[in-house]
């Protein structure tokens, strides 16, 4: 399991907003977008739409989904699943925890592996 990265206080990412963690900082191939969803929880996906090229962090959060800003595909923030066309491939998930008011990101640890 990879080490957690403290990406800052929960107050640093407003609900309905996202923060991009650059690949160089996360130690991953792709940038990671950490979303503060409308259910109050934090979720992380690769910051790359699986349809073409777009930053999901630039999209719109609705509930626990994010809508791609380019062609409006929607992804489940919990599972990464592509919810509608034109995307058909799930976005990669990364585990996120909130501990003592800080958001901890576990790059390359899929949500399915969360305890
Ligand atoms: S680039 Fe995201 S839906 Fe096309």
PDB file of C-alpha atoms and ligand atoms in Angstrom:
ATOM      1  CA  UNK A   1       0.000   0.000   0.000  1.00  0.00           C
ATOM      2  CA  UNK A   2       1.328   3.433  -0.818  1.00  0.00           C
ATOM      3  CA  UNK A   3       1.883   6.102   1.788  1.00  0.00           C
ATOM      4  CA  UNK A   4      -0.732   8.727   2.401  1.00  0.00           C
ATOM      5  CA  UNK A   5      -0.191  12.299   1.236  1.00  0.00           C
ATOM      6  CA  UNK A   6      -1.658  15.064   3.374  1.00  0.00           C
ATOM      7  CA  UNK A   7      -3.186  17.414   0.804  1.00  0.00           C
ATOM      8  CA  UNK A   8      -4.425  19.952   3.335  1.00  0.00           C
ATOM      9  CA  UNK A   9      -7.337  20.819   5.562  1.00  0.00           C
ATOM     10  CA  UNK A  10     -10.906  19.869   4.716  1.00  0.00           C
ATOM     11  CA  UNK A  11     -11.568  23.615   4.674  1.00  0.00           C
ATOM     12  CA  UNK A  12      -9.180  24.041   1.724  1.00  0.00           C
ATOM     13  CA  UNK A  13     -11.630  22.383  -0.691  1.00  0.00           C
ATOM     14  CA  UNK A  14     -15.149  23.807  -0.618  1.00  0.00           C
ATOM     15  CA  UNK A  15     -18.052  21.439  -1.121  1.00  0.00           C
ATOM     16  CA  UNK A  16     -18.683  21.124  -4.859  1.00  0.00           C
ATOM     17  CA  UNK A  17     -15.039  21.894  -5.671  1.00  0.00           C
ATOM     18  CA  UNK A  18     -11.966  19.827  -6.475  1.00  0.00           C
ATOM     19  CA  UNK A  19      -8.222  20.094  -5.999  1.00  0.00           C
ATOM     20  CA  UNK A  20      -5.673  18.685  -8.433  1.00  0.00           C
ATOM     21  CA  UNK A  21      -2.660  16.850  -7.052  1.00  0.00           C
ATOM     22  CA  UNK A  22       0.028  16.818  -9.756  1.00  0.00           C
ATOM     23  CA  UNK A  23       1.390  13.419 -10.753  1.00  0.00           C
ATOM     24  CA  UNK A  24       4.877  14.445  -9.634  1.00  0.00           C
ATOM     25  CA  UNK A  25       3.570  15.134  -6.137  1.00  0.00           C
ATOM     26  CA  UNK A  26       1.345  12.043  -5.997  1.00  0.00           C
ATOM     27  CA  UNK A  27       3.995   9.732  -7.440  1.00  0.00           C
ATOM     28  CA  UNK A  28       1.501   8.506 -10.023  1.00  0.00           C
ATOM     29  CA  UNK A  29       1.365   8.426 -13.825  1.00  0.00           C
ATOM     30  CA  UNK A  30      -1.563  10.818 -13.918  1.00  0.00           C
ATOM     31  CA  UNK A  31      -2.673  13.867 -12.001  1.00  0.00           C
ATOM     32  CA  UNK A  32      -5.291  13.091  -9.350  1.00  0.00           C
ATOM     33  CA  UNK A  33      -8.425  15.145  -8.692  1.00  0.00           C
ATOM     34  CA  UNK A  34      -9.723  15.154  -5.112  1.00  0.00           C
ATOM     35  CA  UNK A  35     -13.399  16.105  -4.972  1.00  0.00           C
ATOM     36  CA  UNK A  36     -15.451  17.410  -2.061  1.00  0.00           C
ATOM     37  CA  UNK A  37     -18.784  15.913  -2.996  1.00  0.00           C
ATOM     38  CA  UNK A  38     -22.221  17.178  -2.075  1.00  0.00           C
ATOM     39  CA  UNK A  39     -22.616  14.301   0.404  1.00  0.00           C
ATOM     40  CA  UNK A  40     -19.853  15.976   2.419  1.00  0.00           C
ATOM     41  CA  UNK A  41     -17.290  13.263   1.684  1.00  0.00           C
ATOM     42  CA  UNK A  42     -14.047  13.403  -0.271  1.00  0.00           C
ATOM     43  CA  UNK A  43     -13.278  11.178  -3.270  1.00  0.00           C
ATOM     44  CA  UNK A  44     -10.367  10.955  -5.695  1.00  0.00           C
ATOM     45  CA  UNK A  45     -10.217   9.986  -9.366  1.00  0.00           C
ATOM     46  CA  UNK A  46      -7.561  10.288 -12.029  1.00  0.00           C
ATOM     47  CA  UNK A  47      -7.919  13.852 -13.289  1.00  0.00           C
ATOM     48  CA  UNK A  48      -8.451  12.693 -16.849  1.00  0.00           C
ATOM     49  CA  UNK A  49     -11.741  11.938 -18.538  1.00  0.00           C
ATOM     50  CA  UNK A  50     -11.630   8.428 -20.034  1.00  0.00           C
ATOM     51  CA  UNK A  51     -13.410   9.627 -23.183  1.00  0.00           C
ATOM     52  CA  UNK A  52     -10.935  12.139 -24.577  1.00  0.00           C
ATOM     53  CA  UNK A  53      -8.804  14.794 -22.935  1.00  0.00           C
ATOM     54  CA  UNK A  54     -10.342  16.818 -20.155  1.00  0.00           C
ATOM     55  CA  UNK A  55      -9.706  17.607 -16.514  1.00  0.00           C
ATOM     56  CA  UNK A  56     -12.493  16.179 -14.373  1.00  0.00           C
ATOM     57  CA  UNK A  57     -11.569  18.698 -11.677  1.00  0.00           C
ATOM     58  CA  UNK A  58     -12.830  21.351 -14.107  1.00  0.00           C
ATOM     59  CA  UNK A  59     -16.177  19.589 -14.332  1.00  0.00           C
ATOM     60  CA  UNK A  60     -19.350  19.985 -12.313  1.00  0.00           C
ATOM     61  CA  UNK A  61     -20.081  18.025  -9.173  1.00  0.00           C
ATOM     62  CA  UNK A  62     -23.681  16.914  -8.716  1.00  0.00           C
ATOM     63  CA  UNK A  63     -24.294  14.844  -5.622  1.00  0.00           C
ATOM     64  CA  UNK A  64     -21.657  12.117  -5.788  1.00  0.00           C
ATOM     65  CA  UNK A  65     -21.048  12.394  -9.545  1.00  0.00           C
ATOM     66  CA  UNK A  66     -18.843  14.635 -11.644  1.00  0.00           C
ATOM     67  CA  UNK A  67     -19.765  15.774 -15.136  1.00  0.00           C
ATOM     68  CA  UNK A  68     -16.952  16.156 -17.665  1.00  0.00           C
ATOM     69  CA  UNK A  69     -16.691  19.771 -18.841  1.00  0.00           C
ATOM     70  CA  UNK A  70     -16.124  18.783 -22.487  1.00  0.00           C
ATOM     71  CA  UNK A  71     -18.806  16.279 -23.610  1.00  0.00           C
ATOM     72  CA  UNK A  72     -20.769  15.881 -20.359  1.00  0.00           C
ATOM     73  CA  UNK A  73     -20.025  12.251 -19.529  1.00  0.00           C
ATOM     74  CA  UNK A  74     -20.684  11.606 -15.841  1.00  0.00           C
ATOM     75  CA  UNK A  75     -18.571   9.542 -13.460  1.00  0.00           C
ATOM     76  CA  UNK A  76     -19.477   8.151 -10.060  1.00  0.00           C
ATOM     77  CA  UNK A  77     -17.075   9.679  -7.552  1.00  0.00           C
ATOM     78  CA  UNK A  78     -17.370   6.614  -5.305  1.00  0.00           C
ATOM     79  CA  UNK A  79     -16.578   3.917  -7.875  1.00  0.00           C
ATOM     80  CA  UNK A  80     -15.204   5.810 -10.876  1.00  0.00           C
ATOM     81  CA  UNK A  81     -17.880   4.130 -13.004  1.00  0.00           C
ATOM     82  CA  UNK A  82     -18.846   5.907 -16.233  1.00  0.00           C
ATOM     83  CA  UNK A  83     -22.544   6.700 -15.734  1.00  0.00           C
ATOM     84  CA  UNK A  84     -23.437   7.851 -19.252  1.00  0.00           C
ATOM     85  CA  UNK A  85     -22.146   8.308 -22.783  1.00  0.00           C
ATOM     86  CA  UNK A  86     -19.861   9.243 -24.352  1.00  0.00           C
ATOM     87  CA  UNK A  87     -17.524   7.737 -21.705  1.00  0.00           C
ATOM     88  CA  UNK A  88     -17.650   3.949 -21.327  1.00  0.00           C
ATOM     89  CA  UNK A  89     -14.494   3.302 -19.301  1.00  0.00           C
ATOM     90  CA  UNK A  90     -14.349   3.864 -15.549  1.00  0.00           C
ATOM     91  CA  UNK A  91     -12.012   6.484 -14.126  1.00  0.00           C
ATOM     92  CA  UNK A  92      -9.381   5.154 -11.746  1.00  0.00           C
ATOM     93  CA  UNK A  93     -10.155   5.680  -8.067  1.00  0.00           C
ATOM     94  CA  UNK A  94      -7.755   6.476  -5.229  1.00  0.00           C
ATOM     95  CA  UNK A  95      -8.482   6.080  -1.534  1.00  0.00           C
ATOM     96  CA  UNK A  96      -9.121   9.220   0.525  1.00  0.00           C
ATOM     97  CA  UNK A  97      -9.495   9.560   4.287  1.00  0.00           C
ATOM     98  CA  UNK A  98     -10.208  12.490   6.557  1.00  0.00           C
ATOM     99  CA  UNK A  99      -8.165  12.370   9.774  1.00  0.00           C
ATOM    100  CA  UNK A 100      -8.227  15.161  12.353  1.00  0.00           C
ATOM    101  CA  UNK A 101      -9.557  17.609   9.777  1.00  0.00           C
ATOM    102  CA  UNK A 102      -6.929  16.833   7.165  1.00  0.00           C
ATOM    103  CA  UNK A 103      -7.536  15.152   3.806  1.00  0.00           C
ATOM    104  CA  UNK A 104      -5.243  12.169   3.250  1.00  0.00           C
ATOM    105  CA  UNK A 105      -4.815  10.810  -0.262  1.00  0.00           C
ATOM    106  CA  UNK A 106      -3.533   7.272  -0.908  1.00  0.00           C
ATOM    107  CA  UNK A 107      -2.273   7.385  -4.511  1.00  0.00           C
ATOM    108  CA  UNK A 108      -2.748   4.130  -6.428  1.00  0.00           C
ATOM    109  CA  UNK A 109      -4.832   2.522  -3.668  1.00  0.00           C
ATOM    110  CA  UNK A 110      -8.175   1.793  -5.348  1.00  0.00           C
ATOM    111  CA  UNK A 111     -11.344   2.455  -3.392  1.00  0.00           C
ATOM    112  CA  UNK A 112     -12.238  -1.261  -3.592  1.00  0.00           C
ATOM    113  CA  UNK A 113      -9.277  -1.942  -1.307  1.00  0.00           C
ATOM    114  CA  UNK A 114     -10.442   0.416   1.405  1.00  0.00           C
ATOM    115  CA  UNK A 115     -11.052  -1.364   4.674  1.00  0.00           C
TER     116      UNK A 115
HETATM  117  S1  LIG B   1     -13.679  14.420 -22.931  1.00  0.00           S
HETATM  118 FE1  LIG B   1     -14.968  13.926 -21.250  1.00  0.00          FE
HETATM  119  S2  LIG B   1     -16.827  13.297 -22.160  1.00  0.00           S
HETATM  120 FE2  LIG B   1     -15.502  13.705 -23.845  1.00  0.00          FE
END
